[in-house]
Amino acid sequence: MRIDIITVLPELLRSPFDHSILKRAIDKGLVEVNLINLRDYSTHKQKSVDDYAFGGGAGMVMSIEPIANCINALKAERTYDEVIYTSPDGELLNQKMSNRLSTLKNIIILCGHYKGVDQRVRDHFITKEISIGDYVLSGGELAAAVISDSIIRLIPGAISDETSALTDSFQDNLLAPPVYTRPADYNGMKVPDVLLSGHAANIEAWRHEESLKRTKERRPDLLK
Ligand code: ADE
């Protein structure tokens, strides 16, 4: 898989891909992540990528020209399955969406900024708009990192324990059950006996019960 992230702040995005599961997936060649500086596609002397909004109002708008130049240059090299724009008014990211995106070959993620992007970009270049939650971030970079992380960890081979990504919260519309590690008794705070029993079927049943209980308490909407 290839993820091309178009951003005005490539440095901000370097670290998430330089550690742990994402770094390993990249090192193993399971995914290629390119951070593309939008300013490299500006034809202005000052490399500006934004301008005042027509009709007035506070805040700058990301211009169509550098974005079109950048996306067209990428598209000249290969075809893309999705061109994603990060925006608080996009479709809410969920596990189902990440599962689908993880099966694609090439995607672009355009990080929004300022007051937003010229609507013509959204109308003519973007195939999918994604929000990571009902709150407003300073820019789309952190959203792009969240989206990429949720996708990359699902690529077969990215996680050493193959079953682990499948038992994540949300994968079956249930939150994950509680987990414990040693010591079995910490100052009287005890691990549930069933987990120490060695009885696989009972442990499985207990985990499922706990998942259901937690989901009912915290996210009853997932059970509908
Ligand atoms: N940009 C600003 N806020 C955002 C959000 N909640 N999700 C995605 N992109 C954003």
mmCIF file of C-alpha atoms and ligand atoms in Angstrom:
data_model
loop_
_atom_site.group_PDB
_atom_site.id
_atom_site.type_symbol
_atom_site.label_atom_id
_atom_site.label_comp_id
_atom_site.label_asym_id
_atom_site.label_seq_id
_atom_site.Cartn_x
_atom_site.Cartn_y
_atom_site.Cartn_z
ATOM 1 C CA MET A 1 0.000 0.000 0.000
ATOM 2 C CA ARG A 2 1.077 3.570 -0.636
ATOM 3 C CA ILE A 3 -0.115 6.604 1.350
ATOM 4 C CA ASP A 4 0.805 10.046 -0.017
ATOM 5 C CA ILE A 5 0.121 12.778 2.526
ATOM 6 C CA ILE A 6 -0.022 16.342 1.214
ATOM 7 C CA THR A 7 0.721 18.844 3.978
ATOM 8 C CA VAL A 8 2.158 22.295 4.681
ATOM 9 C CA LEU A 9 3.797 20.825 7.803
ATOM 10 C CA PRO A 10 5.653 17.636 6.792
ATOM 11 C CA GLU A 11 7.907 17.876 9.857
ATOM 12 C CA LEU A 12 4.898 17.652 12.162
ATOM 13 C CA LEU A 13 4.014 14.314 10.575
ATOM 14 C CA ARG A 14 7.394 12.615 10.635
ATOM 15 C CA SER A 15 7.408 11.263 14.171
ATOM 16 C CA PRO A 16 4.235 9.099 14.083
ATOM 17 C CA PHE A 17 5.708 7.066 11.217
ATOM 18 C CA ASP A 18 9.102 6.751 12.885
ATOM 19 C CA HIS A 19 8.149 4.502 15.795
ATOM 20 C CA SER A 20 6.683 1.174 16.782
ATOM 21 C CA ILE A 21 4.137 -0.595 14.552
ATOM 22 C CA LEU A 22 4.029 2.039 11.795
ATOM 23 C CA LYS A 23 7.799 2.181 11.469
ATOM 24 C CA ARG A 24 8.030 -1.600 11.370
ATOM 25 C CA ALA A 25 5.333 -1.839 8.691
ATOM 26 C CA ILE A 26 7.241 0.708 6.598
ATOM 27 C CA ASP A 27 10.600 -1.036 7.177
ATOM 28 C CA LYS A 28 9.036 -4.372 6.170
ATOM 29 C CA GLY A 29 7.810 -2.785 2.927
ATOM 30 C CA LEU A 30 4.136 -3.387 3.765
ATOM 31 C CA VAL A 31 3.360 0.286 3.269
ATOM 32 C CA GLU A 32 5.108 3.318 1.786
ATOM 33 C CA VAL A 33 4.276 6.677 3.357
ATOM 34 C CA ASN A 34 5.314 9.862 1.550
ATOM 35 C CA LEU A 35 5.086 13.267 3.165
ATOM 36 C CA ILE A 36 4.672 15.789 0.381
ATOM 37 C CA ASN A 37 5.251 19.477 1.065
ATOM 38 C CA LEU A 38 2.441 21.404 -0.607
ATOM 39 C CA ARG A 39 4.676 24.486 -0.828
ATOM 40 C CA ASP A 40 6.841 22.654 -3.372
ATOM 41 C CA TYR A 41 3.884 22.974 -5.755
ATOM 42 C CA SER A 42 3.310 26.693 -5.244
ATOM 43 C CA THR A 43 4.261 28.912 -8.159
ATOM 44 C CA HIS A 44 4.454 32.005 -5.902
ATOM 45 C CA LYS A 45 7.757 33.606 -5.032
ATOM 46 C CA GLN A 46 6.947 33.296 -1.311
ATOM 47 C CA LYS A 47 5.688 29.727 -1.804
ATOM 48 C CA SER A 48 2.322 30.742 -0.396
ATOM 49 C CA VAL A 49 -0.469 28.164 -0.570
ATOM 50 C CA ASP A 50 -3.385 30.221 0.765
ATOM 51 C CA ASP A 51 -5.218 33.476 0.084
ATOM 52 C CA TYR A 52 -8.014 35.698 1.409
ATOM 53 C CA ALA A 53 -11.572 34.406 1.076
ATOM 54 C CA PHE A 54 -13.703 35.852 -1.715
ATOM 55 C CA GLY A 55 -16.584 37.736 -0.121
ATOM 56 C CA GLY A 56 -14.483 38.626 2.918
ATOM 57 C CA GLY A 57 -14.417 37.131 6.398
ATOM 58 C CA ALA A 58 -11.675 36.093 8.789
ATOM 59 C CA GLY A 59 -9.226 33.340 7.950
ATOM 60 C CA MET A 60 -7.268 32.266 4.925
ATOM 61 C CA VAL A 61 -8.377 29.682 2.384
ATOM 62 C CA MET A 62 -6.086 27.051 0.864
ATOM 63 C CA SER A 63 -5.757 27.789 -2.851
ATOM 64 C CA ILE A 64 -6.706 25.365 -5.593
ATOM 65 C CA GLU A 65 -3.606 25.922 -7.739
ATOM 66 C CA PRO A 66 -0.821 24.275 -5.689
ATOM 67 C CA ILE A 67 -3.170 21.466 -4.598
ATOM 68 C CA ALA A 68 -4.209 20.759 -8.199
ATOM 69 C CA ASN A 69 -0.558 20.859 -9.304
ATOM 70 C CA CYS A 70 0.404 18.417 -6.576
ATOM 71 C CA ILE A 71 -2.480 15.956 -7.049
ATOM 72 C CA ASN A 72 -2.124 16.016 -10.837
ATOM 73 C CA ALA A 73 1.614 15.314 -10.558
ATOM 74 C CA LEU A 74 0.907 12.328 -8.294
ATOM 75 C CA LYS A 75 -1.883 11.065 -10.551
ATOM 76 C CA ALA A 76 0.437 11.216 -13.555
ATOM 77 C CA GLU A 77 2.570 8.555 -11.845
ATOM 78 C CA ARG A 78 -0.141 6.115 -10.718
ATOM 79 C CA THR A 79 -3.851 5.775 -10.139
ATOM 80 C CA TYR A 80 -5.362 6.412 -6.728
ATOM 81 C CA ASP A 81 -8.218 4.539 -5.084
ATOM 82 C CA GLU A 82 -9.164 7.484 -2.865
ATOM 83 C CA VAL A 83 -8.185 11.130 -2.524
ATOM 84 C CA ILE A 84 -9.043 11.940 1.083
ATOM 85 C CA TYR A 85 -9.473 15.378 2.636
ATOM 86 C CA THR A 86 -9.311 15.740 6.427
ATOM 87 C CA SER A 87 -12.035 18.003 7.698
ATOM 88 C CA PRO A 88 -14.312 18.278 10.730
ATOM 89 C CA ASP A 89 -17.298 18.228 8.361
ATOM 90 C CA GLY A 90 -16.278 14.928 6.769
ATOM 91 C CA GLU A 91 -17.669 11.459 7.440
ATOM 92 C CA LEU A 92 -16.762 10.232 10.948
ATOM 93 C CA LEU A 93 -13.898 7.742 10.921
ATOM 94 C CA ASN A 94 -14.783 4.330 12.311
ATOM 95 C CA GLN A 95 -13.308 0.834 12.272
ATOM 96 C CA LYS A 96 -15.370 -0.251 9.275
ATOM 97 C CA MET A 97 -13.993 2.630 7.229
ATOM 98 C CA SER A 98 -10.405 1.870 8.328
ATOM 99 C CA ASN A 99 -10.871 -1.796 7.410
ATOM 100 C CA ARG A 100 -11.920 -0.840 3.896
ATOM 101 C CA LEU A 101 -9.184 1.759 3.442
ATOM 102 C CA SER A 102 -6.561 -0.801 4.551
ATOM 103 C CA THR A 103 -7.412 -2.942 1.499
ATOM 104 C CA LEU A 104 -6.648 -0.159 -1.010
ATOM 105 C CA LYS A 105 -3.458 0.165 -3.028
ATOM 106 C CA ASN A 106 -2.785 3.905 -3.356
ATOM 107 C CA ILE A 107 -4.376 6.746 -1.429
ATOM 108 C CA ILE A 108 -3.757 10.461 -1.064
ATOM 109 C CA ILE A 109 -4.557 12.319 2.153
ATOM 110 C CA LEU A 110 -4.762 16.102 1.829
ATOM 111 C CA CYS A 111 -4.407 17.817 5.212
ATOM 112 C CA GLY A 112 -6.775 20.740 5.616
ATOM 113 C CA HIS A 113 -5.632 24.017 7.169
ATOM 114 C CA TYR A 114 -6.606 27.595 7.899
ATOM 115 C CA LYS A 115 -10.273 28.293 7.199
ATOM 116 C CA GLY A 116 -10.472 25.311 4.854
ATOM 117 C CA VAL A 117 -9.772 24.597 1.227
ATOM 118 C CA ASP A 118 -11.235 26.220 -1.896
ATOM 119 C CA GLN A 119 -14.516 24.356 -2.490
ATOM 120 C CA ARG A 120 -13.450 23.553 -6.077
ATOM 121 C CA VAL A 121 -10.764 21.245 -4.680
ATOM 122 C CA ARG A 122 -13.410 19.351 -2.754
ATOM 123 C CA ASP A 123 -15.748 19.241 -5.741
ATOM 124 C CA HIS A 124 -13.235 18.119 -8.354
ATOM 125 C CA PHE A 125 -10.294 16.364 -6.678
ATOM 126 C CA ILE A 126 -11.478 14.862 -3.410
ATOM 127 C CA THR A 127 -13.236 11.488 -3.378
ATOM 128 C CA LYS A 128 -13.720 11.178 0.390
ATOM 129 C CA GLU A 129 -13.799 13.623 3.312
ATOM 130 C CA ILE A 130 -12.986 12.221 6.753
ATOM 131 C CA SER A 131 -13.388 13.686 10.244
ATOM 132 C CA ILE A 132 -11.741 11.984 13.218
ATOM 133 C CA GLY A 133 -14.235 13.408 15.718
ATOM 134 C CA ASP A 134 -16.653 16.186 16.551
ATOM 135 C CA TYR A 135 -14.052 18.763 17.544
ATOM 136 C CA VAL A 136 -11.860 21.155 15.589
ATOM 137 C CA LEU A 137 -8.100 20.624 15.279
ATOM 138 C CA SER A 138 -5.613 23.316 14.258
ATOM 139 C CA GLY A 139 -4.877 21.403 11.071
ATOM 140 C CA GLY A 140 -5.467 18.085 9.373
ATOM 141 C CA GLU A 141 -2.017 16.627 10.109
ATOM 142 C CA LEU A 142 -2.958 14.907 13.358
ATOM 143 C CA ALA A 143 -6.110 13.604 11.677
ATOM 144 C CA ALA A 144 -3.991 12.236 8.793
ATOM 145 C CA ALA A 145 -1.737 10.507 11.339
ATOM 146 C CA VAL A 146 -4.751 8.982 13.112
ATOM 147 C CA ILE A 147 -6.294 7.787 9.839
ATOM 148 C CA SER A 148 -2.978 6.329 8.628
ATOM 149 C CA ASP A 149 -2.298 4.595 11.951
ATOM 150 C CA SER A 150 -5.734 2.973 12.019
ATOM 151 C CA ILE A 151 -5.218 1.736 8.448
ATOM 152 C CA ILE A 152 -1.593 0.568 8.605
ATOM 153 C CA ARG A 153 -1.970 -1.595 11.724
ATOM 154 C CA LEU A 154 -4.615 -3.599 9.820
ATOM 155 C CA ILE A 155 -2.327 -4.523 6.920
ATOM 156 C CA PRO A 156 -1.504 -8.245 7.262
ATOM 157 C CA GLY A 157 1.946 -8.591 8.815
ATOM 158 C CA ALA A 158 1.960 -5.146 10.467
ATOM 159 C CA ILE A 159 1.221 -6.599 13.884
ATOM 160 C CA SER A 160 3.264 -9.590 14.999
ATOM 161 C CA ASP A 161 0.315 -11.220 16.754
ATOM 162 C CA GLU A 162 -1.902 -11.793 13.716
ATOM 163 C CA THR A 163 -5.070 -12.073 15.777
ATOM 164 C CA SER A 164 -4.424 -8.939 17.779
ATOM 165 C CA ALA A 165 -5.797 -6.400 15.289
ATOM 166 C CA LEU A 166 -8.910 -8.525 14.898
ATOM 167 C CA THR A 167 -9.611 -8.534 18.647
ATOM 168 C CA ASP A 168 -9.328 -4.750 18.912
ATOM 169 C CA SER A 169 -12.212 -2.775 20.320
ATOM 170 C CA PHE A 170 -14.833 -2.072 17.619
ATOM 171 C CA GLN A 171 -13.732 -4.916 15.333
ATOM 172 C CA ASP A 172 -16.911 -6.842 16.244
ATOM 173 C CA ASN A 173 -18.831 -3.757 17.397
ATOM 174 C CA LEU A 174 -17.808 -4.561 20.977
ATOM 175 C CA LEU A 175 -15.325 -2.767 23.215
ATOM 176 C CA ALA A 176 -12.320 -4.830 24.274
ATOM 177 C CA PRO A 177 -12.466 -6.652 27.646
ATOM 178 C CA PRO A 178 -10.205 -5.701 30.585
ATOM 179 C CA VAL A 179 -6.655 -7.075 30.499
ATOM 180 C CA TYR A 180 -4.225 -7.854 33.342
ATOM 181 C CA THR A 181 -0.579 -8.821 33.710
ATOM 182 C CA ARG A 182 1.670 -9.855 36.605
ATOM 183 C CA PRO A 183 1.580 -9.684 39.557
ATOM 184 C CA ALA A 184 -1.642 -11.660 40.105
ATOM 185 C CA ASP A 185 -2.059 -9.905 43.471
ATOM 186 C CA TYR A 186 -0.870 -6.325 43.893
ATOM 187 C CA ASN A 187 -1.382 -5.192 47.498
ATOM 188 C CA GLY A 188 -4.681 -7.080 47.639
ATOM 189 C CA MET A 189 -5.863 -5.928 44.187
ATOM 190 C CA LYS A 190 -6.471 -9.293 42.562
ATOM 191 C CA VAL A 191 -6.688 -10.478 38.964
ATOM 192 C CA PRO A 192 -9.970 -12.353 38.266
ATOM 193 C CA ASP A 193 -9.500 -16.056 39.079
ATOM 194 C CA VAL A 194 -10.758 -17.245 35.684
ATOM 195 C CA LEU A 195 -7.754 -15.662 33.928
ATOM 196 C CA LEU A 196 -5.404 -17.729 36.105
ATOM 197 C CA SER A 197 -7.369 -20.963 35.600
ATOM 198 C CA GLY A 198 -5.757 -22.008 32.323
ATOM 199 C CA HIS A 199 -9.228 -23.005 31.074
ATOM 200 C CA ALA A 200 -9.330 -21.527 27.548
ATOM 201 C CA ALA A 201 -13.094 -21.859 26.961
ATOM 202 C CA ASN A 202 -13.958 -20.260 30.314
ATOM 203 C CA ILE A 203 -11.515 -17.427 29.666
ATOM 204 C CA GLU A 204 -13.029 -16.840 26.229
ATOM 205 C CA ALA A 205 -16.555 -16.796 27.699
ATOM 206 C CA TRP A 206 -15.512 -14.403 30.483
ATOM 207 C CA ARG A 207 -13.889 -12.029 27.979
ATOM 208 C CA HIS A 208 -16.984 -12.005 25.816
ATOM 209 C CA GLU A 209 -19.204 -11.281 28.856
ATOM 210 C CA GLU A 210 -16.924 -8.441 29.964
ATOM 211 C CA SER A 211 -16.895 -7.009 26.426
ATOM 212 C CA LEU A 212 -20.673 -7.027 26.345
ATOM 213 C CA LYS A 213 -20.924 -5.467 29.819
ATOM 214 C CA ARG A 214 -18.443 -2.716 28.982
ATOM 215 C CA THR A 215 -20.148 -1.962 25.668
ATOM 216 C CA LYS A 216 -23.603 -1.811 27.329
ATOM 217 C CA GLU A 217 -22.272 0.593 29.967
ATOM 218 C CA ARG A 218 -20.117 2.842 27.798
ATOM 219 C CA ARG A 219 -21.291 2.589 24.198
ATOM 220 C CA PRO A 220 -24.833 1.144 24.051
ATOM 221 C CA ASP A 221 -25.137 2.733 20.592
ATOM 222 C CA LEU A 222 -22.743 0.071 19.241
ATOM 223 C CA LEU A 223 -25.155 -2.728 20.158
ATOM 224 C CA LYS A 224 -28.048 -1.365 18.098
HETATM 225 N N1 ADE B 1 -9.276 19.206 10.761
HETATM 226 C C1 ADE B 1 -9.674 19.967 11.788
HETATM 227 N N2 ADE B 1 -10.447 19.289 12.634
HETATM 228 C C2 ADE B 1 -10.547 18.022 12.129
HETATM 229 C C3 ADE B 1 -11.231 16.851 12.531
HETATM 230 N N3 ADE B 1 -11.955 16.798 13.643
HETATM 231 N N4 ADE B 1 -11.102 15.746 11.773
HETATM 232 C C4 ADE B 1 -10.380 15.787 10.642
HETATM 233 N N5 ADE B 1 -9.730 16.869 10.197
HETATM 234 C C5 ADE B 1 -9.804 17.980 10.941
#
